[in-house]
Coordinates of C-alpha atoms in Angstrom, one line a residue:
M161 CA 113.9 -0.6 164.1
V162 CA 117.5 0.0 162.9
R163 CA 119.3 3.2 162.1
L164 CA 120.6 3.6 158.6
P165 CA 123.4 6.0 157.3
D166 CA 122.2 9.6 157.0
E167 CA 121.8 11.3 153.6
T168 CA 121.5 14.9 152.5
L169 CA 118.5 16.5 150.9
S170 CA 120.5 17.7 147.9
V171 CA 124.0 18.7 146.8
D172 CA 123.3 22.3 147.9
S173 CA 121.7 21.4 151.2
Q174 CA 123.6 20.6 154.4
Q175 CA 120.5 19.4 156.2
P176 CA 120.7 15.7 156.9
V177 CA 118.0 13.1 156.3
Q178 CA 118.2 10.7 159.2
K179 CA 117.0 7.3 158.1
F180 CA 115.6 4.2 159.8
M181 CA 114.3 0.8 158.7
S182 CA 111.7 -1.4 160.4
R183 CA 112.8 -5.0 161.2
Q184 CA 109.6 -7.0 161.6
P185 CA 106.5 -7.5 159.5
A186 CA 103.6 -5.3 160.4
W187 CA 100.4 -7.0 161.8
V188 CA 97.7 -7.7 159.2
P189 CA 94.1 -7.5 160.5
G190 CA 92.1 -10.6 159.9
L191 CA 94.9 -12.7 158.5
E192 CA 94.9 -15.0 161.5
L193 CA 91.2 -15.9 161.4
P194 CA 90.3 -19.5 160.4
W195 CA 88.6 -18.7 157.2
D196 CA 88.6 -22.3 155.9
T197 CA 86.7 -23.6 159.0
V198 CA 83.6 -21.7 158.1
G199 CA 83.7 -22.2 154.4
I200 CA 84.5 -18.6 153.5
T201 CA 87.0 -17.7 150.9
L202 CA 89.7 -15.5 152.4
P203 CA 89.0 -11.9 151.3
K204 CA 91.7 -10.1 149.4
L205 CA 93.4 -8.9 152.6
G206 CA 96.7 -9.4 150.8
K207 CA 99.5 -8.2 153.0
R208 CA 98.0 -4.9 153.9
A209 CA 99.4 -3.8 157.3
Y210 CA 97.6 -2.3 160.2
G211 CA 98.0 1.5 159.6
A212 CA 99.0 2.4 163.1
V213 CA 102.2 0.4 162.7
V214 CA 103.8 2.8 160.2
Y215 CA 102.1 5.7 162.1
A216 CA 103.8 4.7 165.3
Q217 CA 107.1 3.8 163.7
A218 CA 107.4 7.1 161.8
S219 CA 106.8 8.9 165.1
L220 CA 109.3 6.7 166.9
A221 CA 112.0 7.5 164.3
A222 CA 111.5 11.2 164.8
T223 CA 111.4 10.7 168.6
R224 CA 114.8 8.9 168.6
V225 CA 116.3 11.8 166.6
V226 CA 115.0 14.4 169.1
E227 CA 116.0 12.3 172.1
Q228 CA 119.5 11.9 170.8
E229 CA 119.7 15.7 170.5
D230 CA 118.4 16.2 174.0
D231 CA 121.0 13.7 175.4
S232 CA 123.8 15.6 173.8
S233 CA 122.6 19.1 175.0
E234 CA 122.5 20.8 178.3
N235 CA 118.9 22.0 178.1
G236 CA 117.7 19.9 181.0
S237 CA 114.4 18.0 180.6
R238 CA 113.8 16.0 177.4
R239 CA 111.2 16.9 174.9
G240 CA 108.0 14.8 174.8
I241 CA 105.6 14.1 172.0
H242 CA 103.1 16.9 171.8
S243 CA 101.2 16.0 168.6
I244 CA 101.3 13.7 165.5
H245 CA 99.6 14.6 162.2
A246 CA 99.8 12.0 159.4
V247 CA 98.3 11.4 155.9
F248 CA 98.0 7.9 154.6
T249 CA 98.8 7.9 150.9
N250 CA 99.3 4.3 150.0
P251 CA 98.6 1.0 151.8
G252 CA 101.5 -0.4 153.8
L253 CA 102.5 -4.0 153.1
S254 CA 103.7 -6.5 155.7
D255 CA 106.2 -8.4 153.5
R256 CA 108.7 -5.6 153.3
P257 CA 110.2 -3.0 155.7
F258 CA 109.3 0.6 156.1
I259 CA 112.1 3.0 155.2
L260 CA 111.7 6.2 157.3
D261 CA 113.2 9.5 156.4
V262 CA 113.3 12.2 159.2
T263 CA 114.1 15.8 158.5
E264 CA 113.9 18.9 160.7
V265 CA 111.2 21.5 160.1
T266 CA 111.8 23.8 163.1
S267 CA 113.6 23.5 166.4
S268 CA 113.9 25.7 169.5
R269 CA 114.7 25.0 173.1
S270 CA 111.1 24.3 174.1
F271 CA 109.3 23.3 170.9
S272 CA 110.3 21.5 167.7
T273 CA 108.9 19.8 164.7
R274 CA 110.0 16.9 162.5
L275 CA 108.8 15.7 159.1
V276 CA 108.8 12.0 158.3
H277 CA 108.2 10.2 155.0
A278 CA 107.6 6.5 155.2
R279 CA 108.2 4.4 152.0
Q280 CA 108.5 0.8 151.1
S281 CA 110.4 -1.2 148.4
T282 CA 108.6 -2.0 145.1
Q283 CA 109.4 -5.6 145.8
P284 CA 109.1 -8.0 148.8
S285 CA 111.9 -8.5 151.2
S286 CA 114.3 -11.4 150.7
N287 CA 113.0 -12.6 154.0
P288 CA 109.3 -11.6 154.0
S289 CA 108.5 -13.3 157.3
G290 CA 111.2 -11.2 159.0
P291 CA 113.4 -10.1 160.5
F292 CA 114.2 -7.9 157.4
P293 CA 117.9 -8.0 156.5
D294 CA 120.0 -4.8 156.1
S295 CA 120.2 -5.4 152.4
D296 CA 116.5 -4.5 152.1
A297 CA 117.5 -0.9 152.6
Q298 CA 119.2 -0.9 149.2
A299 CA 116.1 -2.0 147.3
P300 CA 114.3 0.6 145.0
L301 CA 111.6 2.5 146.8
G302 CA 108.1 3.4 145.8
G303 CA 106.3 6.6 146.7
P304 CA 105.4 7.6 150.3
C305 CA 102.8 5.4 152.0
L306 CA 102.6 7.9 154.9
T307 CA 103.8 11.5 155.5
S308 CA 103.8 12.7 159.1
I309 CA 104.6 15.8 161.1
I310 CA 105.5 15.3 164.7
T311 CA 105.8 18.0 167.3
F312 CA 107.7 17.9 170.6
K313 CA 107.5 20.0 173.7
R314 CA 109.3 20.2 177.0
P315 CA 107.3 19.7 180.2
V316 CA 106.0 22.8 182.1
P317 CA 104.1 23.3 185.3
S318 CA 100.4 23.6 184.7
P319 CA 98.6 26.7 186.1
G320 CA 95.2 24.9 185.9
D321 CA 93.6 21.6 184.9
I322 CA 90.1 21.6 183.4
Q323 CA 88.5 18.6 181.6
G324 CA 85.2 16.8 181.1
T325 CA 83.7 14.1 183.3
P326 CA 85.6 10.9 182.8
P327 CA 83.8 7.7 181.5
Q328 CA 84.6 6.0 184.8
E329 CA 81.9 8.3 186.3
R330 CA 79.6 8.8 183.3
F331 CA 79.3 5.0 182.6
R332 CA 79.9 3.8 186.2
E333 CA 76.9 1.5 186.1
I334 CA 78.0 -0.3 183.0
L335 CA 81.7 -0.5 183.9
S336 CA 81.0 -1.8 187.4
C337 CA 79.3 -4.9 185.9
R338 CA 82.6 -6.6 185.1
K339 CA 86.3 -6.4 185.5
P340 CA 88.1 -4.9 182.5
D341 CA 89.4 -8.3 181.2
E342 CA 86.0 -9.9 181.7
W343 CA 84.6 -8.1 178.7
D344 CA 85.0 -9.7 175.3
P345 CA 88.4 -9.3 173.6
C346 CA 88.5 -6.6 170.9
P347 CA 87.7 -8.4 167.6
Q348 CA 90.6 -8.9 165.3
V349 CA 88.3 -7.3 162.6
D350 CA 85.3 -5.5 164.2
I351 CA 82.8 -6.1 161.4
D352 CA 79.4 -7.5 162.3
A353 CA 79.4 -10.1 159.6
L354 CA 82.8 -11.5 160.6
K355 CA 81.9 -11.4 164.3
V356 CA 79.0 -13.8 163.5
H357 CA 81.3 -16.2 161.7
F358 CA 84.2 -15.9 164.2
P359 CA 82.7 -15.2 167.6
D360 CA 85.4 -16.6 169.9
Q361 CA 88.7 -16.0 168.1
G362 CA 90.1 -13.7 170.8
H363 CA 92.9 -11.1 170.3
G364 CA 94.9 -13.0 167.7
A365 CA 98.5 -11.8 167.6
F366 CA 97.7 -8.1 168.0
P367 CA 100.9 -6.7 169.3
I368 CA 101.9 -4.5 172.3
L369 CA 98.5 -4.2 174.0
D370 CA 95.8 -6.3 175.7
M371 CA 92.4 -4.9 174.7
Y372 CA 88.8 -5.5 175.7
K373 CA 85.6 -4.0 174.3
V374 CA 82.8 -2.9 176.7
D375 CA 79.3 -3.9 175.5
M376 CA 77.7 -0.5 175.0
T377 CA 74.6 -1.9 173.1
A378 CA 72.1 -0.9 175.7
S379 CA 73.6 2.5 176.3
N380 CA 73.6 3.3 172.6
E381 CA 70.1 2.1 171.9
G382 CA 67.9 4.8 170.4
K383 CA 70.7 7.4 170.2
T384 CA 71.8 9.2 167.1
L385 CA 75.2 8.3 165.7
P386 CA 77.0 11.4 167.1
E387 CA 75.6 10.5 170.6
R388 CA 76.8 6.9 170.6
K389 CA 80.0 5.8 172.3
E390 CA 82.3 2.7 172.3
L391 CA 84.6 2.1 175.2
I392 CA 87.8 0.0 175.0
Y393 CA 89.9 -1.1 178.0
Y394 CA 93.6 -1.6 177.3
R395 CA 96.9 -2.3 179.1
L396 CA 100.4 -3.2 178.1
L397 CA 101.1 -6.9 177.3
K398 CA 104.6 -6.6 178.7
P399 CA 106.2 -3.9 180.8
L400 CA 107.7 -0.9 179.0
P401 CA 110.5 1.0 180.6
R402 CA 109.0 4.0 182.4
E403 CA 111.8 6.3 181.4
D404 CA 110.9 5.7 177.7
V405 CA 108.1 8.2 178.0
N406 CA 107.6 8.8 174.2
A407 CA 107.2 5.1 173.6
H408 CA 104.3 5.1 176.1
V409 CA 102.7 8.0 174.2
L410 CA 103.0 6.0 170.9
C411 CA 101.3 3.0 172.5
H412 CA 98.3 5.1 173.1
A413 CA 98.3 6.4 169.5
F414 CA 98.8 2.9 168.3
E415 CA 95.8 1.7 170.2
A416 CA 93.5 4.6 169.2
D417 CA 93.6 3.5 165.5
R418 CA 92.2 0.0 166.3
N419 CA 88.9 -0.9 164.5
G420 CA 87.6 2.6 164.7
L421 CA 86.3 3.1 161.2
L422 CA 85.0 -0.5 161.1
M423 CA 82.9 0.2 164.2
L424 CA 81.6 3.2 162.4
G425 CA 80.6 1.0 159.5
N426 CA 78.6 -1.2 162.0
H427 CA 76.8 1.8 163.4
L428 CA 76.0 3.0 159.9
G429 CA 74.3 -0.4 159.1
Y430 CA 77.1 -1.5 156.8
G431 CA 78.3 -4.4 159.1
H432 CA 77.0 -7.1 156.7
D433 CA 77.7 -5.1 153.6
L434 CA 81.0 -3.2 154.2
G435 CA 82.7 -2.4 150.9
F436 CA 85.6 -0.1 151.9
A437 CA 87.0 1.4 155.1
T438 CA 90.3 3.3 155.2
S439 CA 91.9 6.1 157.1
L440 CA 92.9 9.2 155.1
S441 CA 94.4 11.3 158.0
Y442 CA 95.0 10.8 161.7
S443 CA 96.0 13.4 164.3
F444 CA 96.9 12.7 167.9
Y445 CA 97.3 15.3 170.6
V446 CA 98.8 14.9 174.0
H447 CA 97.1 17.4 176.4
V448 CA 99.4 16.9 179.4
N449 CA 103.2 16.6 180.0
A450 CA 104.3 13.4 178.2
E451 CA 105.3 11.8 181.5
E452 CA 101.6 11.6 182.5
A453 CA 101.0 9.1 179.6
V454 CA 103.2 6.5 181.1
M455 CA 101.4 3.2 181.7
G456 CA 101.9 1.0 184.8
D457 CA 102.4 -2.7 184.2
N458 CA 98.7 -3.6 185.1
D459 CA 97.0 -0.2 184.6
W460 CA 93.8 -0.3 182.7
W461 CA 93.3 2.7 180.4
I462 CA 90.1 3.6 178.5
Q463 CA 89.6 4.7 174.9
E464 CA 86.3 6.5 174.4
V465 CA 85.3 6.5 170.8
S466 CA 82.6 8.6 169.0
W467 CA 81.8 9.7 165.5
P468 CA 80.5 13.3 165.4
R469 CA 80.1 13.5 161.6
F470 CA 79.5 11.4 158.6
S471 CA 79.1 12.8 155.1
A472 CA 80.3 12.3 151.5
G473 CA 81.3 8.8 152.3
R474 CA 83.7 10.0 155.0
G475 CA 83.5 9.7 158.8
A476 CA 85.1 11.8 161.5
M477 CA 86.2 9.8 164.5
E478 CA 87.2 11.2 167.9
S479 CA 89.1 9.0 170.4
L480 CA 89.6 10.3 174.0
I481 CA 92.3 8.6 176.0
W482 CA 91.6 8.4 179.8
S483 CA 94.0 7.3 182.5
P484 CA 93.0 4.8 185.2
Q485 CA 92.6 7.8 187.5
G486 CA 90.2 9.5 185.1
K487 CA 92.5 12.1 183.6
H488 CA 92.0 13.1 179.9
V489 CA 95.5 12.5 178.6
A490 CA 95.2 12.6 174.8
T491 CA 92.7 12.8 171.9
G492 CA 92.9 11.2 168.5
Y493 CA 91.1 12.6 165.4
Q494 CA 90.6 10.6 162.2
D495 CA 89.0 11.2 158.9
G496 CA 88.4 8.2 156.7
I497 CA 86.3 6.6 154.0
V498 CA 83.6 4.2 154.9
L499 CA 81.4 2.8 152.1
P500 CA 79.0 -0.1 151.7
M501 CA 79.5 -2.6 148.9
T502 CA 76.2 -1.6 147.4
T503 CA 77.7 1.8 146.3
K504 CA 79.7 -0.1 143.7
P505 CA 78.2 -3.5 142.7
G506 CA 80.7 -6.3 142.3
R507 CA 83.3 -4.6 144.6
E508 CA 85.0 -7.2 146.8
T509 CA 85.0 -6.6 150.6
K510 CA 88.2 -4.8 151.7
L511 CA 89.2 -4.8 155.4

């Protein structure tokens, strides 16, 4: 990500708009699968990016602004990410950069808020395979594809620490069967029909994290949807500087968006007839001081996924982030559309 020259909101406003541009194409779920080897026509994946890419980049842009302020002040400890709240308004495309506009909402010594609008050009980059050239920043922009509010808080001592029982204890019998990386890799696209056609395709080029899905079939048998769980082990693919605390937080938020609504489609019985699945909004809360979200080079973290509600074609997803020591570090909440193809005959599958 590169910093662009600042702008102002208007002639009458002195508040700067701090601008950034992404450099590399976003990952596209399913694009790496060998569709031609199984005689299936490639669905209209187009160049639709994994939504967590722009989610994380928008938050990172706000983070770099706040960190720069902290570095130039004498307030002591740096502010860490406290929460992220985003609305997805248009699909992101992988053949052009995201242009990120950061503005201040509120700011105090201990707590502050930034607003980020992410937009893309109305035309592909002159180098769509990346890295995107600086000239892409001058291209005409479309409407926002994501609008996000990010809050930051300074660390404080905790007068108490109360949480639920971690999955390492609740599912000890299942998790003790194998080492984390002996479970199957997280599917590139976790849809039942595609897992039948592409059973051994591994991770693909999914960036940043190494992820494995625990087989919870027996545990979920006979349970209602809100009672079912999915567990994902994950760790960093490459070391990340420990002092870049907020980048570690964003890795957790990036992970928690992976395949969640697609897994819901499988549990709803849409796994061989999925017509549409897309996130509408995604919030992520860090419950501890941000330093406690830092991942060691070979630490295995756990994402615990559940879906407490489904109605009106929309599912609510809850993702609890657990440290290797069993500490509940963060929680993600999503609301998204999940529909079978049969609700609209002739609709092509969208991933």
